[in-house]
Amino acid sequence: MRDGKVRTAVRCRAEVRGVVQGVGFRPFLHRAATARGLSGWALNRGGEVLLEVEGPPEEVRGFLREVREGGPAAASVREMDVQWIEAEGGDGFSIRRSRSSRPRLSGLTPDLSPCPDCLEEMSDPEARRHRYGLISCSSCGPRYTISRGLPYDRERTAMDDFPLCPDCAAEYADPADRRFHAEPLACPACGPEVVLETPDGRAVEGDPYRAAGRMLHGGSVLAVKGVGGYLLCCDAARKDAVVRLRGMKGRPSKPFAVMVPDLETAAEAADIGPSEARELESPRTPIMLLEAREDSPVCRQVAPGMSTVGLMLPSSPVHHLLMAHSPRFLVMTSGNPTSMPIIADDGRARSLGADALLLHRREITAALDDSVARTVKAPGGNLTVLVRRARGWVPGTLPVRFEAPGDVVAAGGDMKATFALMRGREILPGRPVGDLEDMDVQEVWTRDLRRALATYRVEASVLAVDMHPAYHSRRLAAELVPAGRTVEVQHHHAHLAAVMAEEGLGPGDRAVGLIMDGTGWGTDGTVWGGEVLVGGMARFRRAAHLLPVPMPGGEAAAREPARMAESLLLACGLPPRDGRLRRVAESGRLSPQTSSAGRLIDGVSFLLGACGRAMTYEAEAAMLLESLADPGEDGAYPWIIDDGVVDLRPGLLEMLQDGAAAAVRAARFHNTLADAMTAAAVREAKPRGLAVALGGGCFANALLLRRTLSRLEESGVRALVGRRLPAGDGAVAAGQAACAAARTLRNS
């Protein structure tokens, strides 16, 4: 009651945060409010949606429940602040022009593969968008890769270059149409055209997809402009085409990904379970690492020496149309020179050496590789983990449980270089661009960070950097970010913090970190990489580690497994195989000590004949050793833990003297490493009632991850495993941000 009258209508204002822009969220609000007979409005503001709604109390409350629990499939409501205000009256629900404000980090959303409705329309001869390769709607299509700023509206995307025709404009304005406020909207009459051209820019006659398919059947290599950049493709069943593509890429043995038209075709090349099928068909359409079939039609040159193959389904309408006329298995690999970011520029793509280019004139404003994931059989069910976090995940944010002290910028590491931003209760990791040893990669990384600082109007109060004094990432970030305070974060502490933050832990929580990777500058000046850490986000202590051994020649040992093999022989008291390398290993000045699990795996890979003396791509030795290992072998070798030092030398000696097949010995080594390091972690975790967080690139290895999870379950200790961040260095920047924020809060 108010003034003696019964209130017949209520009004509220709501701020909705999460994945709510570029996913058809405002059209969903319009439909939901209209169906309930409510009035009001909604608009984009920064990275959130602001709305007001009015009507009968029960309908307004029902609407709010629907907003929280329903919404488009790609949307995700993380927070909704509701304020009840004075009723105003009014008719109908409208979508208002976006307001400019300081953007939220969640303001941009990832690209989405074509939805079933668009695929059906594209195949309908009577439809206006029949065989239109850039078809999209409110539920699918490019988002991040066409954005030029926030809020996410058409005038701030690459589609602003293509004014809507009357038919498209009518769809855009019609609340009942699935393209209502769909910013990537286009059709053959007003949108970009897909064409097939020779490298010198001449158009190839006829239907571009049929012509491209004929060329692929004939053994040609094509450059195809996808959502995030150019992909080089060829027939994956033709050895001659794959070998030629390897020569063009300067990539002698690194595995290529393969695109297939559907799950039935994929099952001819790999073993696919329900979990893998769901991921392959999801709107993210990642590359899934799967166990290859012996009778696979894919030729061996696609993934030399590997027991796995990376498969993906078409991720764009262009790919769907191309696959309809092409060989059933197509190599699809990033269009870039080795170790460089993917190329999105049409001019540069002509220098890739392809026989023809299938392209369109829509600008890619933010180039992005395909994501890579794999499913691991774990206690309690299958676990899907990221190997590379890119298209479909970038630029998604990581929600955290605590508030950042202002804006935090984290520089990340030098490998798989990725920076991160933190504001409020969100961390935004950037895309991975490669190794910062390369000057071109430094330029791309710098441009990305500059763009992010401008897009989100960052006013950095803290800059987080790796402890390594020579990292390019800390130097480049210091030149761009005038922060009030710089915080150094130890590399493996960042790995621990990243998993803790993803699992919803805060600055006051503690965990045990079981971290295994290749390289991290330690607090004692040595190279770490096989560590058990105890602590929280603000501080930690090193409780255990692998036995340090020399790295003959320093960083050269990270590229040449033969060097680490000689180091392991020296550590075990065995005679040298290479007198020169033995002398280098024995020289302290030229051979720093390392506890790296990655370098240990490299050496064992060479000793068991899985890899050659030198690697042609990152993690080659580890991947080949995993592929060599017999997954059915359960045995392990002996090990010792003495005063926090995990010593595998007894097992290495037995492995080298074991008469078993190399596949059996490789499996036993994996089991030994997992068992020993898990035991060291359990010793710290169980008495304190702490969980064990698994981090570091070695946990991209399915054998290690599965065995470690099994041993933790047997010990009654909870495991924390990242799923939205990769295990490797793609997670370091997010962990740095969490550490820096926690340390700043602690000291404030």
XYZ file of C-alpha atoms in Angstrom, residues 79-483:
405
model
C 26.187 -11.492 -11.814
C 22.903 -9.611 -11.805
C 22.423 -6.609 -9.537
C 18.737 -5.719 -9.198
C 17.385 -2.457 -7.808
C 13.673 -1.787 -7.344
C 12.684 1.691 -8.543
C 9.589 3.816 -9.040
C 7.125 2.546 -11.677
C 6.899 4.812 -14.734
C 4.301 3.177 -16.959
C 4.873 2.854 -20.691
C 4.170 0.365 -23.446
C 6.374 -2.278 -25.002
C 9.986 -3.301 -24.541
C 12.710 -1.692 -26.654
C 16.416 -2.091 -27.318
C 18.129 1.227 -26.879
C 21.338 2.573 -28.337
C 24.415 1.440 -26.434
C 26.032 3.702 -23.886
C 29.738 4.265 -23.697
C 31.305 3.606 -20.315
C 34.468 2.060 -18.973
C 34.196 -1.440 -20.445
C 34.117 -4.585 -18.375
C 36.717 -7.190 -19.237
C 33.922 -9.572 -20.233
C 32.605 -7.134 -22.840
C 33.800 -9.076 -25.897
C 32.674 -12.614 -26.557
C 34.318 -15.509 -28.436
C 33.476 -16.476 -31.990
C 30.841 -19.186 -32.426
C 30.658 -21.853 -35.129
C 27.576 -21.920 -37.406
C 24.326 -22.873 -35.663
C 21.969 -25.554 -37.088
C 19.495 -22.916 -38.297
C 22.134 -21.118 -40.368
C 23.497 -24.374 -41.784
C 19.993 -25.420 -42.825
C 19.330 -22.033 -44.409
C 22.664 -22.115 -46.221
C 21.740 -25.449 -47.819
C 18.223 -24.359 -48.872
C 18.133 -23.453 -52.614
C 15.106 -21.223 -51.983
C 16.763 -19.220 -49.196
C 18.287 -15.792 -49.714
C 21.575 -16.959 -48.173
C 21.824 -20.224 -50.096
C 25.555 -21.165 -50.199
C 26.539 -17.869 -48.601
C 29.841 -18.461 -46.825
C 29.474 -15.627 -44.301
C 26.026 -16.502 -43.001
C 25.415 -15.792 -39.290
C 22.724 -14.804 -36.787
C 22.330 -13.794 -33.142
C 23.390 -17.291 -32.059
C 26.495 -17.795 -34.193
C 29.239 -16.201 -36.240
C 32.299 -14.043 -35.617
C 32.425 -11.788 -32.572
C 35.906 -11.117 -31.188
C 37.675 -11.417 -34.540
C 35.587 -8.636 -36.145
C 35.421 -6.278 -33.161
C 36.978 -2.809 -33.246
C 35.869 -1.669 -29.810
C 33.246 -1.705 -27.072
C 30.306 -1.680 -26.572
C 29.794 -4.462 -29.108
C 27.631 -2.843 -31.813
C 27.822 -3.064 -35.602
C 29.427 0.364 -35.997
C 32.343 -0.878 -33.895
C 32.939 -4.035 -35.949
C 34.427 -4.851 -39.349
C 30.825 -5.182 -40.612
C 30.506 -1.400 -40.500
C 32.255 -1.511 -43.897
C 29.176 -3.244 -45.354
C 25.905 -1.245 -45.021
C 22.819 -3.421 -44.636
C 20.531 -3.907 -47.622
C 16.767 -3.296 -47.045
C 16.070 -7.004 -46.450
C 18.863 -7.375 -43.890
C 17.924 -4.090 -42.238
C 14.383 -5.380 -41.810
C 15.649 -8.582 -40.166
C 17.955 -6.580 -37.893
C 15.014 -4.469 -36.684
C 12.449 -7.267 -36.305
C 12.148 -8.564 -32.708
C 10.651 -11.811 -34.001
C 13.586 -12.539 -36.327
C 16.572 -14.588 -35.177
C 18.804 -11.880 -36.687
C 17.323 -9.150 -34.495
C 20.359 -7.014 -33.541
C 22.790 -9.609 -34.976
C 25.860 -7.447 -35.548
C 27.671 -9.718 -38.117
C 24.508 -9.770 -40.271
C 25.062 -9.882 -44.061
C 23.781 -11.524 -47.218
C 25.021 -11.884 -50.837
C 23.403 -8.544 -51.729
C 25.191 -6.432 -49.101
C 27.927 -8.506 -47.467
C 31.426 -9.622 -48.416
C 31.751 -12.133 -51.232
C 33.806 -15.319 -50.986
C 36.104 -15.760 -53.997
C 38.892 -18.054 -55.155
C 41.958 -16.203 -56.416
C 45.421 -17.017 -57.675
C 48.334 -15.647 -55.606
C 48.633 -12.695 -58.012
C 45.000 -11.703 -57.419
C 43.260 -13.131 -60.502
C 39.802 -14.620 -59.891
C 39.343 -18.327 -60.652
C 36.273 -18.935 -62.825
C 33.190 -20.753 -61.536
C 31.830 -21.581 -58.102
C 34.717 -20.906 -55.673
C 34.023 -23.924 -53.455
C 33.726 -26.408 -56.300
C 36.845 -24.998 -57.958
C 38.767 -25.142 -54.665
C 37.605 -28.731 -54.136
C 38.848 -29.767 -57.578
C 42.243 -28.272 -56.819
C 42.469 -30.089 -53.481
C 41.532 -33.404 -55.111
C 44.364 -32.736 -57.561
C 46.968 -32.343 -54.802
C 47.079 -28.542 -54.543
C 47.730 -26.549 -51.381
C 45.235 -23.746 -50.684
C 45.124 -20.841 -48.255
C 41.630 -20.550 -46.763
C 40.494 -17.480 -44.840
C 38.731 -18.777 -41.745
C 37.248 -16.908 -38.802
C 40.545 -16.075 -37.102
C 42.995 -16.077 -40.000
C 44.348 -18.030 -42.940
C 44.699 -21.810 -42.795
C 46.812 -23.798 -45.239
C 45.043 -26.935 -46.391
C 45.602 -29.990 -48.560
C 44.366 -33.570 -48.928
C 45.417 -35.325 -45.689
C 45.410 -38.715 -47.443
C 47.986 -37.643 -50.077
C 51.603 -38.016 -48.987
C 52.882 -35.784 -51.795
C 50.575 -32.902 -50.849
C 51.401 -33.150 -47.127
C 55.155 -33.309 -47.774
C 54.920 -30.251 -50.014
C 52.973 -28.378 -47.333
C 55.652 -29.249 -44.777
C 58.248 -27.713 -47.051
C 56.181 -24.534 -47.440
C 55.790 -24.204 -43.663
C 59.370 -25.130 -42.808
C 57.808 -27.672 -40.450
C 59.458 -31.062 -40.999
C 57.614 -33.132 -38.390
C 55.259 -31.171 -36.097
C 51.753 -32.710 -36.286
C 49.123 -31.068 -38.461
C 45.436 -30.805 -37.565
C 42.876 -32.447 -39.833
C 39.382 -31.170 -40.640
C 36.589 -33.633 -41.380
C 32.985 -32.957 -42.427
C 31.258 -34.886 -39.618
C 31.659 -37.273 -36.692
C 31.144 -40.358 -38.859
C 34.152 -39.434 -40.980
C 36.171 -38.527 -37.880
C 35.537 -42.019 -36.474
C 37.383 -43.512 -39.458
C 40.573 -41.776 -38.335
C 40.373 -41.879 -34.533
C 38.662 -43.397 -31.516
C 35.926 -41.000 -30.409
C 33.963 -41.287 -27.188
C 30.897 -39.300 -26.084
C 33.019 -36.612 -24.364
C 35.150 -36.042 -27.452
C 32.074 -35.961 -29.682
C 30.442 -33.288 -27.522
C 33.541 -31.115 -27.695
C 33.947 -31.557 -31.449
C 30.328 -30.534 -32.067
C 30.271 -27.688 -29.548
C 30.054 -24.046 -30.733
C 33.778 -23.714 -29.891
C 34.739 -26.497 -32.390
C 38.267 -27.040 -31.025
C 40.922 -29.348 -32.401
C 40.628 -32.505 -30.299
C 43.680 -34.708 -29.742
C 42.415 -38.253 -30.235
C 43.903 -41.743 -30.355
C 44.540 -42.483 -34.018
C 43.243 -45.677 -35.610
C 45.742 -48.064 -37.148
C 43.693 -48.215 -40.354
C 43.181 -44.438 -40.584
C 42.962 -43.016 -44.138
C 45.076 -40.065 -42.935
C 48.640 -40.522 -44.165
C 51.482 -40.967 -41.651
C 53.172 -37.747 -42.713
C 50.377 -35.742 -41.039
C 51.591 -36.678 -37.520
C 54.927 -38.534 -37.796
C 55.669 -40.838 -34.879
C 52.495 -39.883 -33.018
C 49.822 -42.184 -31.620
C 47.342 -39.309 -31.671
C 45.775 -37.163 -34.370
C 44.217 -33.722 -34.009
C 40.741 -33.626 -35.573
C 38.251 -30.787 -35.920
C 34.882 -30.175 -37.548
C 34.231 -27.175 -39.827
C 34.316 -24.000 -37.728
C 32.861 -21.547 -40.262
C 30.325 -21.576 -43.135
C 33.235 -21.297 -45.593
C 34.684 -24.543 -44.226
C 31.312 -26.321 -44.448
C 30.898 -25.311 -48.094
C 34.489 -26.218 -48.946
C 34.252 -29.647 -47.283
C 31.188 -30.471 -49.408
C 33.415 -30.545 -52.535
C 36.797 -31.572 -51.097
C 38.576 -34.722 -49.981
C 37.022 -35.974 -46.731
C 40.201 -35.427 -44.720
C 41.862 -32.024 -45.073
C 45.005 -30.850 -43.340
C 44.135 -27.473 -41.790
C 47.151 -25.763 -40.299
C 47.793 -22.156 -39.372
C 48.842 -20.006 -42.290
C 52.102 -18.723 -40.876
C 55.812 -19.351 -40.944
C 56.959 -21.710 -38.172
C 56.641 -20.195 -34.636
C 54.901 -17.068 -35.967
C 51.315 -15.963 -35.214
C 48.601 -16.860 -37.707
C 48.302 -14.498 -40.714
C 45.025 -12.590 -41.140
C 46.130 -10.001 -43.703
C 45.116 -10.739 -47.308
C 48.305 -9.254 -48.738
C 50.644 -11.253 -46.510
C 48.638 -14.413 -47.163
C 49.640 -14.235 -50.841
C 53.245 -14.866 -49.786
C 52.451 -18.201 -48.131
C 53.125 -20.117 -51.350
C 49.642 -21.599 -51.778
C 48.332 -22.440 -55.251
C 45.184 -20.371 -54.641
C 43.422 -18.412 -51.900
C 39.793 -18.862 -50.846
C 39.053 -15.507 -49.245
C 36.622 -12.681 -48.536
C 37.039 -8.955 -47.884
C 35.726 -8.888 -44.315
C 38.571 -7.668 -42.117
C 39.852 -9.898 -39.327
C 40.576 -7.340 -36.613
C 42.079 -9.851 -34.160
C 43.785 -12.928 -35.604
C 43.254 -16.119 -33.647
C 44.390 -19.739 -33.940
C 42.209 -22.774 -33.348
C 42.011 -24.050 -29.777
C 43.382 -27.492 -28.918
C 41.914 -29.780 -26.255
C 42.064 -33.401 -25.203
C 39.985 -35.693 -23.026
C 41.682 -37.734 -20.307
C 40.155 -40.758 -18.600
C 40.203 -39.793 -14.941
C 38.746 -41.167 -11.698
C 35.100 -40.202 -11.547
C 34.749 -39.619 -15.301
C 36.426 -38.100 -18.312
C 38.181 -34.759 -17.971
C 38.604 -32.380 -20.925
C 41.609 -30.066 -20.645
C 42.916 -27.302 -22.873
C 46.292 -27.568 -24.572
C 45.923 -24.239 -26.413
C 43.355 -21.631 -25.401
C 42.374 -19.650 -28.490
C 39.313 -19.495 -30.792
C 36.106 -20.280 -28.916
C 37.632 -19.417 -25.530
C 39.435 -16.132 -26.219
C 38.484 -13.481 -25.099
C 36.506 -15.123 -22.301
C 37.225 -14.035 -18.745
C 38.075 -16.092 -15.686
C 35.822 -15.136 -12.745
C 37.636 -15.056 -9.403
C 36.495 -14.895 -5.796
C 38.221 -11.696 -4.772
C 38.406 -8.084 -5.869
C 41.488 -6.715 -7.620
C 43.114 -3.607 -6.085
C 42.584 -1.487 -9.200
C 43.673 -2.628 -12.660
C 46.365 -5.308 -12.791
C 48.399 -6.052 -15.928
C 50.348 -9.329 -16.054
C 53.097 -9.795 -18.639
C 53.209 -13.606 -18.633
C 56.243 -15.563 -19.825
C 58.246 -15.721 -23.044
C 57.002 -19.082 -24.362
C 53.385 -19.286 -25.571
C 53.430 -15.596 -24.746
C 50.148 -14.383 -23.292
C 49.455 -11.327 -21.145
C 46.450 -10.917 -18.827
C 44.370 -8.097 -17.378
C 42.564 -8.142 -14.041
C 39.823 -5.800 -12.916
C 37.198 -6.326 -10.251
C 36.552 -10.042 -9.963
C 37.626 -10.963 -13.492
C 40.867 -11.990 -15.173
C 41.105 -11.645 -18.954
C 43.910 -13.760 -20.498
C 45.029 -12.707 -23.978
C 45.607 -14.940 -26.967
C 48.859 -16.973 -27.260
C 51.125 -15.536 -29.968
C 54.309 -17.624 -29.866
C 57.865 -17.304 -28.576
C 59.055 -13.798 -27.712
C 62.593 -14.673 -28.797
C 61.313 -13.736 -32.270
C 61.203 -9.998 -33.003
C 58.063 -10.337 -35.140
C 56.279 -12.087 -32.280
C 57.343 -9.282 -29.951
C 55.745 -6.804 -32.344
C 52.462 -8.743 -32.418
C 52.435 -9.175 -28.621
C 53.072 -5.456 -28.125
C 50.315 -4.521 -30.557
C 47.880 -6.873 -28.784
C 48.653 -5.421 -25.364
C 48.370 -1.863 -26.653
C 44.969 -2.645 -28.129
C 43.747 -4.277 -24.914
C 44.911 -1.351 -22.778
C 43.002 1.044 -25.033
C 39.873 -1.100 -25.482
C 39.366 -1.627 -21.752
C 40.707 1.810 -20.734
C 43.183 0.254 -18.370
C 44.679 2.395 -15.602
C 47.220 -0.029 -14.208
C 47.989 0.143 -10.502
C 50.070 -3.064 -10.541
C 52.270 -4.710 -13.173
C 53.033 -8.403 -12.592
C 56.110 -9.920 -14.266
C 58.106 -13.148 -14.204
C 61.141 -13.311 -11.929
C 63.451 -14.133 -14.850
C 65.528 -10.964 -15.312
C 66.031 -11.497 -19.060
C 62.441 -12.214 -20.096
C 61.298 -10.107 -23.012
C 57.745 -10.016 -21.634
C 58.718 -8.032 -18.542
C 60.786 -5.573 -20.593
C 58.068 -5.016 -23.197
C 55.333 -4.632 -20.578
C 57.389 -2.152 -18.555
C 57.695 0.030 -21.677
C 53.903 0.075 -22.186
C 52.431 -0.001 -18.684
C 53.157 2.929 -16.337
C 52.051 1.028 -13.228
